[in-house]
mmCIF file of N, CA, C and O in Angstrom:
data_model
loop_
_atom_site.group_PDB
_atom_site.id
_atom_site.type_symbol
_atom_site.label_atom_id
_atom_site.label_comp_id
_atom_site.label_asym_id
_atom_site.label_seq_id
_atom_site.Cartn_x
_atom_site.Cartn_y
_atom_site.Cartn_z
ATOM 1 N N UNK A 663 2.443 -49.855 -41.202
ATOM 2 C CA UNK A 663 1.396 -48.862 -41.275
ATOM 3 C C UNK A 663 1.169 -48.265 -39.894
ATOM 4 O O UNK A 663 0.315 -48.705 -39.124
ATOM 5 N N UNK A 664 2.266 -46.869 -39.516
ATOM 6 C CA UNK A 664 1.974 -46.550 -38.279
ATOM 7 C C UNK A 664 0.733 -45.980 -37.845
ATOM 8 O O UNK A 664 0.879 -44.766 -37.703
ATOM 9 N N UNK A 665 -0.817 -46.489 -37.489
ATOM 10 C CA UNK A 665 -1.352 -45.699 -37.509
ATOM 11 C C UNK A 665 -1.654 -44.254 -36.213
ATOM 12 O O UNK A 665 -2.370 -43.256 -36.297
ATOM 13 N N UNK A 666 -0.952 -44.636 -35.356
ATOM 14 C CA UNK A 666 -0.681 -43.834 -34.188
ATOM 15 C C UNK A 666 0.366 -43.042 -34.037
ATOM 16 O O UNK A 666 0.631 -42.476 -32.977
ATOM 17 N N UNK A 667 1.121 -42.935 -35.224
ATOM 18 C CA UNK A 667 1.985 -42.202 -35.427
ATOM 19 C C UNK A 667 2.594 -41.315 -36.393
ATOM 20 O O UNK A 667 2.706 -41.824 -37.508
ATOM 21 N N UNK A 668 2.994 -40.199 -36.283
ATOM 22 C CA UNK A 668 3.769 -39.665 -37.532
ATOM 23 C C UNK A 668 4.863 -39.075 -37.384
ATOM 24 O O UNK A 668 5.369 -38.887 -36.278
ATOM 25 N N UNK A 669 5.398 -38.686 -38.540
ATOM 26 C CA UNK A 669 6.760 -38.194 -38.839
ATOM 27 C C UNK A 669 6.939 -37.608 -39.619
ATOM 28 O O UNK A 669 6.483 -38.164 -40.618
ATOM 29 N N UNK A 670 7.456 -36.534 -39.894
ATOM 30 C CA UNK A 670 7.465 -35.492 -40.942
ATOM 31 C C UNK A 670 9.153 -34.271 -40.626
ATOM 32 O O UNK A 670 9.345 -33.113 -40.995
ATOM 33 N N UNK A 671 9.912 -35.077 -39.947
ATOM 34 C CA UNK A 671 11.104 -34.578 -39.153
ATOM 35 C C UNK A 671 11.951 -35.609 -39.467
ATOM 36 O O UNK A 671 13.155 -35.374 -39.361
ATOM 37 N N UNK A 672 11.624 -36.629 -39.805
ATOM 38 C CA UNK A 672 12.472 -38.188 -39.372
ATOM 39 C C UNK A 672 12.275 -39.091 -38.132
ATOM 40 O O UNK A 672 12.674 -40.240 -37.939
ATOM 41 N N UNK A 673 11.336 -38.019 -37.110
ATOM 42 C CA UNK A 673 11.353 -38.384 -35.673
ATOM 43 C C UNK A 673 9.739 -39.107 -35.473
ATOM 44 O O UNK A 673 8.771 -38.417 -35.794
ATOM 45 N N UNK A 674 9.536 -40.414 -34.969
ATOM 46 C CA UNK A 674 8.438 -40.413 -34.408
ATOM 47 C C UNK A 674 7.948 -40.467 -33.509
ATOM 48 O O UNK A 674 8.230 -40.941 -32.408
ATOM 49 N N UNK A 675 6.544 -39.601 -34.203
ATOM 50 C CA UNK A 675 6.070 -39.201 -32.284
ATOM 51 C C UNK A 675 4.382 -39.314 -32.192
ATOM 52 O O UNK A 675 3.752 -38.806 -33.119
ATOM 53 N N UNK A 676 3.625 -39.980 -31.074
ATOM 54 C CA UNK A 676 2.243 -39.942 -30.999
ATOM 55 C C UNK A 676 1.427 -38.644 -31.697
ATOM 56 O O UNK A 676 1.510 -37.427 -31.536
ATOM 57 N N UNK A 677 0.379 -39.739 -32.777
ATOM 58 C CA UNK A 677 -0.272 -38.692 -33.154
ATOM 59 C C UNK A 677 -1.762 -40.192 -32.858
ATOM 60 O O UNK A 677 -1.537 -41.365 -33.159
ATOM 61 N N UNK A 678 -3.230 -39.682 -32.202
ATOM 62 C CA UNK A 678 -3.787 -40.579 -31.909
ATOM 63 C C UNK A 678 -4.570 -39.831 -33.083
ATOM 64 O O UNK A 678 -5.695 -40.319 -32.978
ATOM 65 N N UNK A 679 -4.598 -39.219 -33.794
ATOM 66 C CA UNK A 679 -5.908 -38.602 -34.704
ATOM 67 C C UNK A 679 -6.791 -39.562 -35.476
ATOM 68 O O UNK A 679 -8.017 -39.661 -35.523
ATOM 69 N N UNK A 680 -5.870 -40.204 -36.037
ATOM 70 C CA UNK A 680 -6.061 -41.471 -36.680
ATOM 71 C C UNK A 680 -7.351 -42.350 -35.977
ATOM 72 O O UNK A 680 -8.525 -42.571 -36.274
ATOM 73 N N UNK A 681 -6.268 -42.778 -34.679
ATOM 74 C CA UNK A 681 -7.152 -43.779 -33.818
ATOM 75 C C UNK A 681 -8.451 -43.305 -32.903
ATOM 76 O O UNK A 681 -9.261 -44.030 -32.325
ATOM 77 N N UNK A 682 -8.397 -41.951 -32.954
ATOM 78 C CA UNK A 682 -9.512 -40.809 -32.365
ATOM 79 C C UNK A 682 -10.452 -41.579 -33.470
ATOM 80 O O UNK A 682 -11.176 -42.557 -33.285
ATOM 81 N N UNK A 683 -10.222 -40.852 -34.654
ATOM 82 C CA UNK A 683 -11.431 -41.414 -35.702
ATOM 83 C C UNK A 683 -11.981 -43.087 -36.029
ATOM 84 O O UNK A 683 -13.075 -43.568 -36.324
ATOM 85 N N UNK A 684 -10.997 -43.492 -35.869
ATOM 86 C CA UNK A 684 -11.198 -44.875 -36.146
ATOM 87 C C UNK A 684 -12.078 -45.345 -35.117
ATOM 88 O O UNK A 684 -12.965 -46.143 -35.419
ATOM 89 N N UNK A 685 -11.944 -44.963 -33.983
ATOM 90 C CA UNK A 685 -12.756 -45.476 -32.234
ATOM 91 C C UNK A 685 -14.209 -44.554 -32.115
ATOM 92 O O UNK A 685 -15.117 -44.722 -31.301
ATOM 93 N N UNK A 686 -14.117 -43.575 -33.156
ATOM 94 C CA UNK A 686 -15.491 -42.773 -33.062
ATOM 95 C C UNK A 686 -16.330 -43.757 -34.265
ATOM 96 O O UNK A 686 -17.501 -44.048 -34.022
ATOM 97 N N UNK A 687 -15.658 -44.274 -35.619
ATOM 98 C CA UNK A 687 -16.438 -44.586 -36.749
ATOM 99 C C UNK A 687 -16.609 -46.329 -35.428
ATOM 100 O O UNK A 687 -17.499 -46.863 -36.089
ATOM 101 N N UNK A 688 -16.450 -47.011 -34.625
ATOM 102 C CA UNK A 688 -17.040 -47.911 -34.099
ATOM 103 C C UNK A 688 -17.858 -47.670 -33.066
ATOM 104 O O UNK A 688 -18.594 -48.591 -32.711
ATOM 105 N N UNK A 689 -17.892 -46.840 -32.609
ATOM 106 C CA UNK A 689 -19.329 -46.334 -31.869
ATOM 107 C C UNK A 689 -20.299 -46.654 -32.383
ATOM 108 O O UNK A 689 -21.175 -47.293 -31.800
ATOM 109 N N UNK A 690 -20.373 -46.223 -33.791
ATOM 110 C CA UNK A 690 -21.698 -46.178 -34.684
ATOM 111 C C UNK A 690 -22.001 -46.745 -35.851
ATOM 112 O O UNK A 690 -22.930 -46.544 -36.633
ATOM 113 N N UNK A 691 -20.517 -47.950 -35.877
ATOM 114 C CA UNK A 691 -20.505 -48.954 -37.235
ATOM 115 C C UNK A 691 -21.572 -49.873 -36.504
ATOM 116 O O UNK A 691 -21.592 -50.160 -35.307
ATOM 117 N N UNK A 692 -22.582 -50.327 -37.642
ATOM 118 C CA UNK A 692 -23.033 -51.079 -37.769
ATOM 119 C C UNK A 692 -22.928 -52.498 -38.155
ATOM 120 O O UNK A 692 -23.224 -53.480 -37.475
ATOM 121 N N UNK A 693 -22.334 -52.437 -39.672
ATOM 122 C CA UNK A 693 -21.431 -53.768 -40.096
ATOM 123 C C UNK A 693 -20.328 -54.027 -40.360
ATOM 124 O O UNK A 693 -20.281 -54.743 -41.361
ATOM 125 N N UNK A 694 -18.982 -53.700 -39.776
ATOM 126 C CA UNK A 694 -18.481 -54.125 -40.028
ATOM 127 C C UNK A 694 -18.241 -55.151 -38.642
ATOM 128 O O UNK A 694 -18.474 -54.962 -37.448
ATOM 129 N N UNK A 695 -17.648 -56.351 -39.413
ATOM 130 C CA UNK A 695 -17.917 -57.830 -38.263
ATOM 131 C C UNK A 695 -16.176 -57.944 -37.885
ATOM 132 O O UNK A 695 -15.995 -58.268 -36.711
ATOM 133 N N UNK A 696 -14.461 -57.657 -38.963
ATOM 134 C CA UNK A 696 -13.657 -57.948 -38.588
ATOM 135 C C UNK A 696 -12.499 -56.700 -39.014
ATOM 136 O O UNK A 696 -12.501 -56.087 -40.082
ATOM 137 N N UNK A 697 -11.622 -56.531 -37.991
ATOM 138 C CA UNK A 697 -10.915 -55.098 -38.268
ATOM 139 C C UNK A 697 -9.535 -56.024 -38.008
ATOM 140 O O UNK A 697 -9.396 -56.932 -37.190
ATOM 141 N N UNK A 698 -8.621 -55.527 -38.917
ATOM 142 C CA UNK A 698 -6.965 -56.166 -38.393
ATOM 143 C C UNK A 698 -6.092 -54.615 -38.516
ATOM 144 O O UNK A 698 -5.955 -53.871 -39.487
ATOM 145 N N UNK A 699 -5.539 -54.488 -36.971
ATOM 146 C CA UNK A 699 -4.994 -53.693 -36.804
ATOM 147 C C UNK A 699 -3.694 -53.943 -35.986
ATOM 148 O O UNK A 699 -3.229 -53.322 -35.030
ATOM 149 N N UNK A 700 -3.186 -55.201 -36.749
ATOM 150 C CA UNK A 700 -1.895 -55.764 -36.223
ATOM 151 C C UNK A 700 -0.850 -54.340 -36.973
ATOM 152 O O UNK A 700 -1.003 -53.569 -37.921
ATOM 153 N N UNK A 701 0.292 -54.584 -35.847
ATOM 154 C CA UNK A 701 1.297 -53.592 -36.059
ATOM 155 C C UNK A 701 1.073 -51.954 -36.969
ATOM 156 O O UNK A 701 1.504 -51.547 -38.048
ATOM 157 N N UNK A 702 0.170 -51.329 -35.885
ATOM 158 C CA UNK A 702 -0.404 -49.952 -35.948
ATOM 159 C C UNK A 702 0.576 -48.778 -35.541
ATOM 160 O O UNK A 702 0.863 -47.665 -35.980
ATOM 161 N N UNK A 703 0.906 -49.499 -34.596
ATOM 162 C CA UNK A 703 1.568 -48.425 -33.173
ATOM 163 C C UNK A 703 0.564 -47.818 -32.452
ATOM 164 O O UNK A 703 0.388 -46.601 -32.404
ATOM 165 N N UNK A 704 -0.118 -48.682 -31.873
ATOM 166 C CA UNK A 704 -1.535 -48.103 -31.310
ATOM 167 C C UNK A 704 -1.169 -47.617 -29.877
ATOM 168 O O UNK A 704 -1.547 -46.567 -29.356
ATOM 169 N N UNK A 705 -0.084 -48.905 -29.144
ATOM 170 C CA UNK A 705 0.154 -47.900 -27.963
ATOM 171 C C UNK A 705 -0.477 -48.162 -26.968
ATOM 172 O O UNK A 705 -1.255 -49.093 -27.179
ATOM 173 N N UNK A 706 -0.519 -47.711 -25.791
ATOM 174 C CA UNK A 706 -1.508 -47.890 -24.965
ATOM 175 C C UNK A 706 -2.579 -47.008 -24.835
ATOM 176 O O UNK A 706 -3.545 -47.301 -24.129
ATOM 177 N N UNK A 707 -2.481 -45.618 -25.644
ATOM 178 C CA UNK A 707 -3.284 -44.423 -25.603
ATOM 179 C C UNK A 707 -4.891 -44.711 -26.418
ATOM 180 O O UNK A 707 -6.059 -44.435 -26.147
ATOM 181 N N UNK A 708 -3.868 -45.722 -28.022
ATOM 182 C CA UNK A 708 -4.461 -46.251 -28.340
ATOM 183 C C UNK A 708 -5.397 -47.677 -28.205
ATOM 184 O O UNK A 708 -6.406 -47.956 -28.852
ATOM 185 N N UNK A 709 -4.889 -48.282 -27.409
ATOM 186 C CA UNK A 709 -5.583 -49.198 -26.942
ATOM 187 C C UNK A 709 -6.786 -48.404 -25.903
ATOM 188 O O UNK A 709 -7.931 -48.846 -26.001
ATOM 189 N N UNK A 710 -6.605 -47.541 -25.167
ATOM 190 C CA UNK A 710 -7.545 -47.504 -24.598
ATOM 191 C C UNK A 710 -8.727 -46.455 -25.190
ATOM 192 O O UNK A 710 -9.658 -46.006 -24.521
ATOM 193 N N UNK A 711 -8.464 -46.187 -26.562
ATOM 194 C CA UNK A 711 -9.161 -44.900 -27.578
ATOM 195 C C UNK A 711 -10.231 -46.222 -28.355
ATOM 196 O O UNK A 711 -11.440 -46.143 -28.572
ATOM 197 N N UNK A 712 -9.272 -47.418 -28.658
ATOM 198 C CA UNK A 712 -9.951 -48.520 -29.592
ATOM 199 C C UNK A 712 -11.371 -49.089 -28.344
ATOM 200 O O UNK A 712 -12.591 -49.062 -28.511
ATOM 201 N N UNK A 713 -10.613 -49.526 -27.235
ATOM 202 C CA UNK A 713 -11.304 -49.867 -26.258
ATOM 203 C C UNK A 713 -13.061 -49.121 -26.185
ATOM 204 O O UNK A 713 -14.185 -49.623 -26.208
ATOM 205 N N UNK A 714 -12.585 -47.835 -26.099
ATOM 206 C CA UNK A 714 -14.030 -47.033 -25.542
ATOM 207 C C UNK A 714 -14.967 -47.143 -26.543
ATOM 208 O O UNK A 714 -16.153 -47.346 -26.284
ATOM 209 N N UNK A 715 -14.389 -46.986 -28.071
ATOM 210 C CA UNK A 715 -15.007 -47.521 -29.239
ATOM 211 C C UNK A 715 -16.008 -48.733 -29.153
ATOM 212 O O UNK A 715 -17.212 -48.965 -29.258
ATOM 213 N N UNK A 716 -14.835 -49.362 -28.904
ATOM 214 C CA UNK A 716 -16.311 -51.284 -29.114
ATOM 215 C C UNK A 716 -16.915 -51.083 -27.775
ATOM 216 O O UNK A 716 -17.344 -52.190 -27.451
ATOM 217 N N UNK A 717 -17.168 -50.218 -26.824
ATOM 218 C CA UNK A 717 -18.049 -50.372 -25.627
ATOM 219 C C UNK A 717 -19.258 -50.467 -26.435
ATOM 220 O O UNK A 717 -19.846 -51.529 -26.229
ATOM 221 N N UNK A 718 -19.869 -49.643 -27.357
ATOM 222 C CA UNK A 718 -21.129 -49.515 -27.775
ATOM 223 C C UNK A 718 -21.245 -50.151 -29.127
ATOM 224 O O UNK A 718 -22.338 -50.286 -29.678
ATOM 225 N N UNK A 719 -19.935 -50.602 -29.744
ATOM 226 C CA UNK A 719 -19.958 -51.753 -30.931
ATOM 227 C C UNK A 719 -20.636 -52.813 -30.546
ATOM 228 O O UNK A 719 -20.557 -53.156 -29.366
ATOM 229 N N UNK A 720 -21.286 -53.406 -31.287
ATOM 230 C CA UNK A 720 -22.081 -55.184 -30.998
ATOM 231 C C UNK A 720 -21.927 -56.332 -32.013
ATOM 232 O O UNK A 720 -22.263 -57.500 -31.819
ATOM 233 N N UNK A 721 -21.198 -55.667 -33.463
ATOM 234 C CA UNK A 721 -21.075 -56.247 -34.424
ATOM 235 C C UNK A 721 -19.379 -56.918 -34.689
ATOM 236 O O UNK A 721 -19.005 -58.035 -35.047
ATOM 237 N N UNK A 722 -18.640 -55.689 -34.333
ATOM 238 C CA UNK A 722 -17.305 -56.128 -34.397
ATOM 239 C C UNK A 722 -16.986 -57.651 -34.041
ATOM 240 O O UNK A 722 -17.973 -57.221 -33.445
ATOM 241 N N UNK A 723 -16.762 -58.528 -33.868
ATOM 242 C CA UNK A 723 -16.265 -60.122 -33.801
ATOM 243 C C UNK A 723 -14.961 -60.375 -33.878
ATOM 244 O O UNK A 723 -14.710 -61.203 -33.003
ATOM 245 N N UNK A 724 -13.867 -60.055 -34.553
ATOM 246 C CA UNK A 724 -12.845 -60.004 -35.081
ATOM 247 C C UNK A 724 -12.008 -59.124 -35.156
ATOM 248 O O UNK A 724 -11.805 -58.432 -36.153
ATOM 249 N N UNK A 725 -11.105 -59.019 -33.512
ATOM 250 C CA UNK A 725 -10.145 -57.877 -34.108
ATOM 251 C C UNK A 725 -8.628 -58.151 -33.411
ATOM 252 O O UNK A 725 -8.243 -58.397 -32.268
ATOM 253 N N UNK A 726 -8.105 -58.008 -34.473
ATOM 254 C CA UNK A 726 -6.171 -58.024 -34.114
ATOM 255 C C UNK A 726 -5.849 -56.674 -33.663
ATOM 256 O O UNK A 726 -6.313 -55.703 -34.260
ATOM 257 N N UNK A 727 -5.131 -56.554 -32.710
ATOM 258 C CA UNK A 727 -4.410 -55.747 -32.225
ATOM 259 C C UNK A 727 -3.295 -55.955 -31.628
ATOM 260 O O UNK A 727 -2.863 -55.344 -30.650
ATOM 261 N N UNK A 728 -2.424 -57.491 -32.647
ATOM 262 C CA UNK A 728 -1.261 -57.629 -31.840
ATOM 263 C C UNK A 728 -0.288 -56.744 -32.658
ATOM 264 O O UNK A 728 -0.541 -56.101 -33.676
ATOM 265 N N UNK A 729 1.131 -56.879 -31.844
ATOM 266 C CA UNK A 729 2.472 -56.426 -31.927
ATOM 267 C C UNK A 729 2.161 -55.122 -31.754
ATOM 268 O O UNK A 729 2.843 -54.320 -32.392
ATOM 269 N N UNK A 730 1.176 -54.642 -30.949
ATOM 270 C CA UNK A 730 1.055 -52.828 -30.962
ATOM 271 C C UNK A 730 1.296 -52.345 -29.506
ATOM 272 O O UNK A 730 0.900 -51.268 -29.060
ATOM 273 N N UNK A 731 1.862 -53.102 -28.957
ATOM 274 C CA UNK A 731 2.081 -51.963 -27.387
ATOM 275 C C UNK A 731 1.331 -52.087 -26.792
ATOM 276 O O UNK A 731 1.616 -52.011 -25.597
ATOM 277 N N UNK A 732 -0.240 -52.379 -27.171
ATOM 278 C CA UNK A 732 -1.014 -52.335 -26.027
ATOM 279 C C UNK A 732 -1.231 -52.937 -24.599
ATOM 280 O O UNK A 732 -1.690 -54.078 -24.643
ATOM 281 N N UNK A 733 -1.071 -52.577 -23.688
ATOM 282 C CA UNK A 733 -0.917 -52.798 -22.229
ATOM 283 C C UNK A 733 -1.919 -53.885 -21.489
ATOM 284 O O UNK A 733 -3.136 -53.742 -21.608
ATOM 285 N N UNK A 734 -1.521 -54.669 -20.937
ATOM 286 C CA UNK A 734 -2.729 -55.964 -20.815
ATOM 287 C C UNK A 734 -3.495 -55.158 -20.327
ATOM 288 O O UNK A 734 -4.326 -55.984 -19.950
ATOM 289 N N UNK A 735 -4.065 -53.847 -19.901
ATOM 290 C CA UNK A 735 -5.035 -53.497 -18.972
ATOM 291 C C UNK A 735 -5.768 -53.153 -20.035
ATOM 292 O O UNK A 735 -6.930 -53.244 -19.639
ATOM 293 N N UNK A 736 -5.776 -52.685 -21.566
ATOM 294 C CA UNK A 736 -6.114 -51.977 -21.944
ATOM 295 C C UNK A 736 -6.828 -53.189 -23.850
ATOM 296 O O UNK A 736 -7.627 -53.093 -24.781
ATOM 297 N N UNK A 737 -5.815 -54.088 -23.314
ATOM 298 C CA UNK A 737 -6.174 -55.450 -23.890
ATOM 299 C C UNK A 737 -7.262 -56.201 -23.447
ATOM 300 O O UNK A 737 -7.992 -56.991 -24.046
ATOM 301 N N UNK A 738 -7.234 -55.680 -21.882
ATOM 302 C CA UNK A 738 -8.847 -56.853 -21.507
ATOM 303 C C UNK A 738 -10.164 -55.715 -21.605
ATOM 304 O O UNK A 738 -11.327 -56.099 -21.731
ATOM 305 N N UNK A 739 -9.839 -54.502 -21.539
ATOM 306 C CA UNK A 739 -11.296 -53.675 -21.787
ATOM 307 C C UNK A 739 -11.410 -53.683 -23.438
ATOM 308 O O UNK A 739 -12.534 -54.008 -23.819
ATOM 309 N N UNK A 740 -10.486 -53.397 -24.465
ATOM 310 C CA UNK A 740 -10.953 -54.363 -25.581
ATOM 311 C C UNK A 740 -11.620 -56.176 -25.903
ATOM 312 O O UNK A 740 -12.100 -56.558 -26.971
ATOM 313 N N UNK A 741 -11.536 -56.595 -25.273
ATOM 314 C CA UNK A 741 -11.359 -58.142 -25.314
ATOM 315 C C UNK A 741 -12.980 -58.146 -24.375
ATOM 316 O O UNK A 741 -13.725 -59.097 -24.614
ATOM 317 N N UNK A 742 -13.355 -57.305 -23.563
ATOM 318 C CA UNK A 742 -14.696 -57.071 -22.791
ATOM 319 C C UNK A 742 -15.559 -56.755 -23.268
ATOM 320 O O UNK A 742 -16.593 -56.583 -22.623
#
């Protein structure tokens, strides 16, 4: 389930639209407590789109973001 990506050529190539929305609906989620977003293709663009998201999340508890690219720098401001 690429969610950082698409293809419509055969070719894939960054599309963050997805993860734009997904990092805006955690700004202002309230309940949800666990998200699994193992093997997304999140990327590092995406890691740092998910990141800015849970700054103002308080509920999230639970979230996978392995096998996706994301860059340890961008792994510890999620993980913060």
């Amino acid at each position: 389930n690429p969610l950082g990506s698409s293809s419509d050529d055969g070719r894939t190539r960054a599309d963050m639209s997805g993860v734009q929305a997904l990092a805006e609906m955690l700004e202002v989620n309230s309940s949800l407590t666990a998200l699994n977003l193992f093997c997304t293709s999140l990327r590092k663009e995406g890691g740092e789109l998910i990141a800015k998201g849970l700054q103002a999340n308080s509920t999230t508890i639970i979230l996978d973001v392995g096998d996706n690219g994301v860059a340890r720098q961008e792994m510890a401001l999620i993980t913060n």
